[in-house]
XYZ file of C-alpha atoms in Angstrom:
525
model
C -69.276 -52.946 -10.571
C -67.190 -55.613 -8.899
C -69.088 -57.764 -6.474
C -72.468 -56.167 -7.141
C -74.299 -59.301 -8.252
C -75.153 -61.238 -5.110
C -77.230 -64.044 -6.642
C -75.756 -66.592 -8.998
C -76.590 -65.674 -12.596
C -79.044 -67.869 -14.412
C -76.968 -67.943 -17.585
C -77.811 -70.157 -20.560
C -80.058 -72.684 -18.865
C -83.551 -72.207 -20.289
C -85.596 -70.522 -22.992
C -85.940 -66.779 -23.142
C -88.944 -65.366 -21.260
C -91.183 -65.648 -24.335
C -90.904 -69.392 -23.826
C -93.585 -68.977 -21.164
C -96.103 -68.280 -23.931
C -94.782 -70.997 -26.234
C -95.077 -73.530 -23.433
C -98.622 -72.466 -22.588
C -99.550 -72.592 -26.278
C -98.413 -76.212 -26.363
C -99.993 -77.114 -23.046
C -103.380 -75.361 -23.329
C -103.571 -73.712 -26.773
C -107.222 -72.690 -26.570
C -107.031 -71.014 -23.166
C -107.568 -67.260 -23.354
C -104.379 -65.314 -22.727
C -105.579 -61.754 -23.429
C -109.006 -60.157 -23.565
C -109.067 -56.742 -25.215
C -111.974 -54.606 -26.428
C -114.353 -57.535 -26.788
C -111.907 -59.902 -28.504
C -110.123 -62.895 -26.988
C -106.583 -63.938 -27.928
C -105.749 -67.543 -27.093
C -102.317 -68.647 -25.952
C -101.799 -70.328 -29.345
C -102.735 -67.115 -31.163
C -100.543 -65.012 -28.865
C -97.591 -67.318 -29.500
C -98.121 -66.998 -33.266
C -98.303 -63.190 -33.030
C -95.140 -63.028 -30.922
C -93.244 -65.303 -33.294
C -94.293 -63.364 -36.384
C -93.611 -60.019 -34.706
C -90.078 -61.199 -33.914
C -89.722 -62.361 -37.506
C -90.824 -58.958 -38.826
C -88.479 -57.096 -36.471
C -85.630 -59.226 -37.770
C -86.393 -59.264 -41.501
C -87.819 -55.764 -41.998
C -86.008 -53.644 -39.399
C -82.872 -55.755 -38.917
C -83.428 -55.755 -35.167
C -81.057 -57.991 -33.260
C -78.735 -58.282 -30.315
C -78.963 -55.181 -28.088
C -81.062 -53.032 -30.443
C -83.680 -50.844 -28.762
C -87.329 -51.027 -29.864
C -89.530 -48.269 -28.433
C -93.296 -48.109 -28.124
C -95.636 -45.115 -27.796
C -99.255 -45.718 -26.914
C -101.647 -46.900 -24.243
C -102.442 -50.445 -23.153
C -102.821 -52.898 -26.033
C -101.800 -56.514 -26.793
C -99.066 -55.208 -29.098
C -97.086 -53.962 -26.092
C -96.889 -57.458 -24.642
C -96.155 -58.970 -28.040
C -93.306 -56.530 -28.663
C -91.745 -57.228 -25.263
C -91.675 -60.991 -25.872
C -90.644 -60.594 -29.521
C -87.681 -58.455 -28.489
C -86.682 -61.112 -25.963
C -86.467 -63.689 -28.765
C -83.996 -61.493 -30.621
C -81.978 -60.379 -27.567
C -83.271 -56.880 -28.331
C -84.420 -54.372 -25.708
C -87.998 -53.108 -25.371
C -88.429 -49.437 -24.363
C -92.012 -48.545 -23.374
C -92.541 -44.779 -23.425
C -94.872 -43.013 -21.040
C -97.650 -41.854 -23.364
C -98.455 -38.897 -21.095
C -95.153 -37.143 -21.704
C -94.468 -34.299 -24.113
C -92.653 -34.506 -27.431
C -89.608 -32.904 -25.829
C -89.527 -35.496 -23.046
C -89.919 -38.371 -25.499
C -87.256 -36.906 -27.721
C -84.782 -36.918 -24.841
C -85.556 -40.544 -23.927
C -85.345 -41.808 -27.522
C -81.995 -40.086 -27.946
C -80.781 -41.341 -24.574
C -81.523 -45.000 -25.348
C -80.651 -44.764 -29.055
C -83.868 -46.404 -30.228
C -83.710 -47.987 -33.688
C -87.450 -48.159 -34.286
C -90.548 -46.688 -32.639
C -93.955 -48.366 -32.797
C -96.836 -45.895 -32.508
C -100.552 -46.388 -32.113
C -102.942 -44.137 -34.105
C -103.797 -41.730 -31.275
C -100.174 -40.551 -31.276
C -99.469 -40.167 -35.017
C -99.190 -36.360 -34.874
C -96.958 -36.644 -31.823
C -94.808 -39.224 -33.602
C -94.489 -37.048 -36.699
C -92.766 -34.392 -34.592
C -90.419 -37.021 -33.190
C -89.642 -38.296 -36.683
C -88.821 -34.799 -37.883
C -86.360 -34.310 -35.028
C -84.835 -37.817 -35.309
C -84.322 -38.621 -38.991
C -82.454 -41.873 -38.176
C -85.394 -43.228 -36.160
C -87.627 -45.642 -38.077
C -91.342 -45.562 -37.286
C -94.030 -48.223 -37.581
C -97.689 -48.491 -36.618
C -99.950 -51.234 -35.327
C -102.234 -51.286 -38.373
C -102.268 -49.710 -41.843
C -103.828 -46.426 -40.786
C -101.042 -44.113 -41.967
C -99.277 -44.306 -45.340
C -96.084 -42.778 -43.960
C -95.058 -45.783 -41.900
C -95.246 -49.591 -42.260
C -97.878 -51.434 -40.233
C -96.995 -54.300 -37.899
C -100.299 -55.998 -38.717
C -99.277 -56.408 -42.367
C -95.576 -56.984 -41.812
C -96.097 -60.040 -39.663
C -98.583 -61.605 -42.100
C -95.670 -62.459 -44.384
C -93.007 -62.911 -41.712
C -91.600 -66.310 -40.812
C -92.244 -67.065 -37.120
C -89.219 -66.816 -34.860
C -89.255 -69.423 -32.063
C -87.952 -68.852 -28.531
C -84.244 -69.279 -27.939
C -83.776 -72.702 -26.352
C -80.674 -71.726 -24.353
C -81.069 -68.029 -23.715
C -78.728 -65.894 -21.668
C -81.231 -64.373 -19.262
C -78.656 -61.847 -18.124
C -79.191 -59.921 -21.353
C -81.191 -56.650 -21.049
C -84.902 -57.005 -21.822
C -86.359 -53.585 -21.002
C -85.334 -50.020 -20.374
C -87.960 -48.337 -18.229
C -87.515 -44.660 -17.532
C -88.072 -43.667 -13.941
C -90.956 -41.414 -13.028
C -88.661 -38.482 -12.458
C -89.682 -37.819 -8.864
C -86.267 -36.267 -8.228
C -85.471 -34.700 -11.578
C -84.372 -36.006 -14.997
C -85.592 -39.591 -15.606
C -83.035 -42.387 -15.702
C -83.354 -45.547 -17.773
C -83.543 -48.564 -15.474
C -82.295 -51.654 -17.348
C -84.196 -54.820 -16.456
C -82.714 -58.058 -17.727
C -84.687 -61.138 -18.728
C -83.430 -62.628 -15.487
C -84.945 -59.715 -13.539
C -88.315 -60.220 -15.271
C -88.119 -63.954 -14.630
C -87.574 -63.502 -10.898
C -90.128 -60.702 -10.731
C -92.660 -63.148 -12.190
C -91.687 -65.740 -9.585
C -92.069 -63.119 -6.871
C -95.509 -62.176 -8.194
C -96.620 -65.795 -8.330
C -95.562 -66.348 -4.717
C -97.471 -63.244 -3.585
C -100.716 -63.708 -5.533
C -100.753 -67.501 -5.876
C -101.651 -67.271 -9.579
C -103.281 -70.230 -11.298
C -104.583 -70.975 -14.770
C -108.091 -70.204 -13.458
C -107.307 -66.578 -12.548
C -108.863 -63.665 -14.431
C -106.834 -60.490 -13.970
C -107.850 -56.940 -14.856
C -104.963 -54.706 -15.935
C -105.916 -51.037 -16.161
C -102.649 -49.595 -14.835
C -100.483 -48.409 -17.767
C -98.268 -51.154 -19.180
C -95.505 -48.632 -19.852
C -94.940 -48.678 -16.107
C -93.482 -51.701 -14.323
C -96.528 -51.770 -12.038
C -98.889 -52.419 -14.928
C -96.709 -54.891 -16.797
C -94.850 -56.730 -14.054
C -96.885 -56.953 -10.825
C -99.697 -59.142 -12.150
C -99.709 -59.160 -15.983
C -96.480 -61.018 -16.789
C -96.660 -63.335 -13.747
C -100.287 -64.091 -14.670
C -99.318 -65.010 -18.225
C -96.543 -67.233 -16.938
C -99.156 -69.061 -14.861
C -101.580 -69.411 -17.782
C -104.172 -66.930 -16.462
C -106.417 -64.654 -18.529
C -105.481 -60.967 -18.620
C -108.154 -58.405 -19.487
C -106.512 -55.236 -20.768
C -108.139 -51.814 -20.604
C -106.625 -49.175 -22.842
C -106.984 -46.600 -20.089
C -108.479 -46.674 -16.638
C -112.144 -45.768 -16.628
C -113.842 -46.485 -13.288
C -117.214 -47.436 -14.779
C -115.646 -49.745 -17.355
C -113.404 -51.277 -14.695
C -116.327 -51.986 -12.361
C -118.308 -53.535 -15.206
C -115.384 -55.821 -16.049
C -115.007 -56.902 -12.424
C -118.656 -57.944 -12.437
C -119.038 -59.412 -15.915
C -115.686 -61.227 -16.167
C -115.823 -62.487 -12.601
C -112.357 -61.016 -12.104
C -110.259 -62.718 -9.436
C -107.346 -60.278 -9.055
C -107.100 -56.510 -9.352
C -104.251 -54.052 -8.848
C -105.002 -50.346 -8.367
C -103.275 -47.208 -7.154
C -104.948 -44.934 -4.588
C -106.394 -42.538 -7.181
C -108.022 -45.466 -9.010
C -109.483 -46.823 -5.786
C -111.017 -43.462 -4.917
C -112.618 -43.255 -8.360
C -114.155 -46.713 -7.937
C -115.487 -45.874 -4.477
C -117.144 -42.743 -5.873
C -119.297 -44.728 -8.313
C -122.931 -44.991 -7.159
C -122.989 -48.683 -8.140
C -119.869 -49.671 -6.215
C -121.573 -50.430 -2.902
C -123.948 -53.011 -4.423
C -121.697 -54.431 -7.155
C -121.092 -58.191 -7.065
C -117.374 -58.447 -6.347
C -117.528 -61.911 -4.817
C -115.148 -63.364 -7.414
C -112.219 -61.215 -6.264
C -109.603 -63.064 -4.234
C -107.611 -59.963 -3.395
C -107.169 -56.295 -4.221
C -103.591 -55.086 -4.557
C -102.796 -51.459 -3.781
C -99.491 -49.677 -3.996
C -97.289 -47.022 -5.639
C -97.358 -44.745 -2.580
C -98.193 -44.833 1.105
C -101.814 -45.981 1.196
C -103.909 -44.188 3.839
C -106.047 -46.494 6.017
C -109.370 -44.994 4.806
C -108.724 -46.619 1.418
C -108.757 -50.119 2.914
C -112.141 -49.830 4.592
C -114.423 -49.912 1.492
C -112.745 -53.119 0.276
C -112.802 -54.705 3.724
C -116.470 -53.810 4.051
C -117.057 -55.942 0.946
C -115.185 -58.852 2.512
C -112.110 -58.377 0.317
C -108.520 -58.655 1.585
C -106.184 -55.846 0.536
C -102.464 -56.344 0.123
C -99.824 -53.786 -0.623
C -96.850 -54.260 -2.912
C -93.791 -52.118 -2.377
C -91.059 -51.582 -4.911
C -89.620 -49.268 -7.512
C -88.983 -49.258 -11.230
C -85.471 -50.415 -10.364
C -86.736 -53.463 -8.442
C -89.048 -54.735 -11.096
C -91.075 -53.584 -8.926
C -92.132 -56.386 -6.547
C -89.746 -56.366 -3.590
C -91.893 -56.329 -0.434
C -95.492 -57.520 -0.371
C -98.234 -58.427 2.052
C -99.441 -62.038 1.931
C -103.096 -62.338 0.971
C -103.718 -64.107 4.293
C -102.772 -60.861 6.083
C -105.025 -58.755 3.852
C -107.420 -57.813 6.647
C -105.401 -57.544 9.846
C -102.239 -56.018 8.371
C -103.310 -54.035 5.307
C -101.497 -50.948 6.608
C -98.196 -52.784 6.216
C -96.283 -53.189 2.955
C -95.621 -56.752 4.071
C -92.428 -58.784 4.052
C -89.612 -59.305 1.540
C -90.788 -61.492 -1.342
C -89.353 -64.890 -2.169
C -86.466 -63.726 -4.370
C -85.576 -60.336 -2.869
C -83.902 -59.351 0.376
C -84.858 -56.124 2.133
C -83.712 -54.279 5.224
C -84.133 -50.932 6.943
C -80.729 -49.333 7.407
C -79.619 -46.978 10.166
C -77.855 -44.016 8.571
C -75.288 -44.987 5.911
C -73.757 -47.757 7.976
C -75.503 -50.636 6.240
C -76.506 -52.020 9.642
C -80.116 -53.012 10.181
C -82.112 -50.519 12.208
C -83.866 -51.902 15.288
C -87.617 -52.584 14.925
C -89.574 -49.352 15.120
C -86.660 -47.110 14.120
C -86.860 -45.133 10.878
C -84.245 -45.713 8.212
C -83.642 -46.105 4.498
C -84.910 -49.254 2.795
C -82.239 -51.268 0.969
C -82.954 -54.136 -1.448
C -80.880 -56.942 -2.944
C -81.877 -59.687 -5.365
C -81.977 -60.987 -8.954
C -85.137 -58.973 -9.640
C -83.214 -55.685 -9.460
C -82.138 -53.668 -12.455
C -78.627 -54.281 -13.724
C -77.792 -50.604 -14.294
C -79.006 -47.170 -15.275
C -78.680 -46.979 -19.035
C -75.532 -45.103 -20.006
C -75.034 -43.746 -16.494
C -72.370 -45.725 -14.618
C -71.935 -42.966 -12.040
C -75.613 -43.037 -11.027
C -75.471 -46.848 -10.979
C -72.435 -46.834 -8.706
C -74.033 -44.282 -6.381
C -77.173 -46.387 -6.049
C -75.611 -49.797 -5.377
C -73.287 -50.703 -2.522
C -70.205 -52.801 -3.164
C -71.943 -55.937 -1.914
C -75.006 -55.470 -4.098
C -77.527 -53.612 -1.927
C -79.702 -51.090 -3.757
C -80.360 -47.857 -1.883
C -84.012 -47.056 -2.570
C -84.140 -43.547 -1.142
C -87.353 -44.574 0.636
C -87.753 -44.331 4.380
C -89.457 -47.003 6.412
C -89.420 -49.150 9.506
C -90.154 -52.718 10.516
C -92.108 -54.046 13.447
C -91.009 -56.860 15.721
C -92.647 -59.434 13.434
C -90.621 -58.292 10.416
C -93.404 -56.435 8.602
C -92.317 -53.356 6.653
C -93.958 -49.930 6.788
C -92.991 -47.460 4.078
C -93.170 -43.970 5.505
C -91.762 -41.512 2.982
C -89.211 -40.634 0.339
C -85.852 -39.782 1.861
C -85.650 -36.781 -0.452
C -89.028 -35.515 0.807
C -87.929 -35.430 4.422
C -88.200 -31.989 6.059
C -85.521 -30.912 8.536
C -86.833 -28.224 10.884
C -84.746 -26.959 13.766
C -82.570 -30.078 13.545
C -85.583 -32.404 13.786
C -86.717 -34.705 10.979
C -90.323 -34.397 9.819
C -91.831 -36.996 7.499
C -94.602 -35.577 5.270
C -96.472 -38.891 5.185
C -97.078 -38.576 8.923
C -98.864 -35.247 8.387
C -100.655 -36.438 5.261
C -102.357 -39.215 7.218
C -104.253 -36.553 9.144
C -105.258 -34.775 5.948
C -106.609 -38.092 4.622
C -109.174 -38.182 7.418
C -111.324 -35.368 6.058
C -113.709 -35.712 3.121
C -113.319 -32.010 2.313
C -110.067 -32.462 0.402
C -109.777 -33.921 -3.097
C -105.969 -33.894 -3.039
C -103.226 -32.874 -0.675
C -99.481 -32.953 -0.105
C -97.018 -31.707 2.478
C -93.679 -30.241 1.430
C -90.920 -28.265 3.093
C -90.466 -24.528 2.595
C -87.201 -22.738 3.438
C -87.298 -20.785 6.685
C -84.624 -18.424 7.976
C -85.084 -19.507 11.587
C -85.838 -23.202 11.374
C -84.227 -24.165 8.083
C -87.485 -25.606 6.759
C -91.078 -25.686 7.865
C -93.871 -27.952 6.582
C -96.544 -26.499 4.323
C -99.822 -28.166 3.355
C -100.918 -27.803 -0.266
C -104.561 -28.817 -0.594
C -107.223 -29.034 -3.308
C -110.732 -28.712 -1.776
C -113.567 -30.892 -2.997
C -116.264 -28.977 -4.932
C -118.711 -27.363 -2.526
C -116.538 -27.937 0.549
C -115.706 -25.046 2.846
C -111.994 -25.245 3.488
C -109.862 -22.597 5.154
C -106.321 -22.500 6.446
C -107.676 -22.650 9.982
C -109.853 -25.696 9.296
C -106.896 -27.592 7.862
C -104.530 -26.638 10.669
C -107.136 -27.725 13.220
C -106.719 -31.321 11.989
C -103.333 -31.397 13.718
C -104.290 -29.717 17.012
C -103.082 -31.756 19.960
C -102.167 -34.708 17.761
C -98.590 -33.954 16.777
C -95.570 -32.436 18.452
C -95.534 -28.704 17.882
C -92.396 -28.771 15.738
C -94.098 -31.182 13.315
C -97.229 -29.131 12.732
C -97.536 -27.307 9.389
C -96.938 -23.570 9.519
C -99.061 -22.699 6.472
C -101.780 -24.016 4.185
C -102.030 -23.198 0.500
C -105.380 -23.769 -1.186
C -105.480 -24.353 -4.921
C -108.043 -25.501 -7.471
C -105.384 -26.957 -9.770
C -104.736 -30.730 -9.700
C -101.466 -31.687 -8.072
C -98.756 -32.908 -10.486
C -98.492 -36.686 -10.405
C -96.513 -39.557 -11.885
C -98.346 -42.196 -14.012
C -98.976 -44.305 -10.900
C -100.397 -41.463 -8.857
C -97.404 -40.323 -6.805
C -97.363 -36.579 -6.212
C -94.331 -34.945 -7.824
C -93.239 -33.133 -4.692
C -90.133 -31.672 -6.251
C -92.405 -29.809 -8.683
C -94.532 -28.520 -5.810
C -91.439 -27.316 -3.978
C -90.214 -25.508 -7.078
C -93.618 -23.874 -7.594
C -93.736 -22.882 -3.940
C -90.324 -21.237 -4.113
C -91.288 -19.427 -7.318
C -94.471 -18.087 -5.724
C -96.740 -19.866 -8.191
C -98.807 -21.513 -5.448
C -99.493 -18.464 -3.338
C -97.955 -17.107 -0.158
């Protein structure tokens, strides 16, 4: 796309991104880089593992320039090692969402043309089905637990270490991360080494990482939120990252206490699970400098329990395509302005646009959020049409998210553009209605979507999951809006269900699935 890159490319001016680990290994070799299931991995040991993993990828699988290396599993050091090892070979790391079906994984592996897939033991049966459908795909495991496939643990024992490239071209692709699919078929967002480099710089400016930080990562690493918001920037700064295979609220709280964790990132569903623990109120969380929350509009009730403990809360706004860190709240504003997503980060521009004009909307006016910067993806893999539709000629990325700014330049993310409801010619933003639903303790989950209406075009419908033992009726839900919203904005119906709402890995409700189920009559009348 001519003219799309706004920032000057980094080019061949420094080591590849794995050089961060090599440098730390030389500077402070005994510092702990990763803590996982009771074992510590020093920066020197991590550098050795990355080098030998790259050597094994090269010598055993003939992985090189542009080859795709996929991974299927939950959080583990091997995911980080594979990412950095691929960077040393100019290969591309493809982390698969471990919660997807065989069919979904099959589509993604075919779409990216993966050469090899690394699988952890919990997914061997799943992988066997993939192997049967993709005979050209080579499979490998972490350890020698399955005789069908070679084990990385053994392969790298005999591999010659591969050092970082001293003059790397950071414009080369580093990762393909498939979008959550909130609007349909996932697309592969291509993040270059340059994008990861600037995302790390953005993270360091937001969280002020130091070598003394201890970071808990329980968000899945297959998502950019888990890997890129705090994990990679923390490693670049020499911090210690504690990895949890999966989020477990009790285990997470214990780690916060015992490790004296300084930084934590959670999504709203994780925060609610922590608040529900009987030990949360009295837990010693004095080591925390900040709690980061994001992935969707965060209702104000989720700030209060942290604030009550004396902890600032900052939001980070972004998408898979932006690395994700694009707008963030400074830690210093973590009490007074927690409801805001913050301001554009150091290496990303952001604006709220009026219509399709590209002009900035006045403060307070709703519009689409546009982003521009070196942290953005370079393209959608194999989809130039979607790439061209998403970027403007001068490099702005259309997020599809609706928001506004205040007079001080703080951003407020209100809704997905595609979730907007148009009723009688008026725009209704579901997030505005959902804030009222968040005020009651009777609901475990909720969402507002539009339903076709012959008279009005669309009308808003509340889909709610009551908490066990709560008495919830359509009338009790509708009463939450009485006198508090213009009549045209009020929901016309409430659907009660005991089934969990469909969500993405980071907790966003898949509203397009709810709309489809509503139209098909699977959610009731």
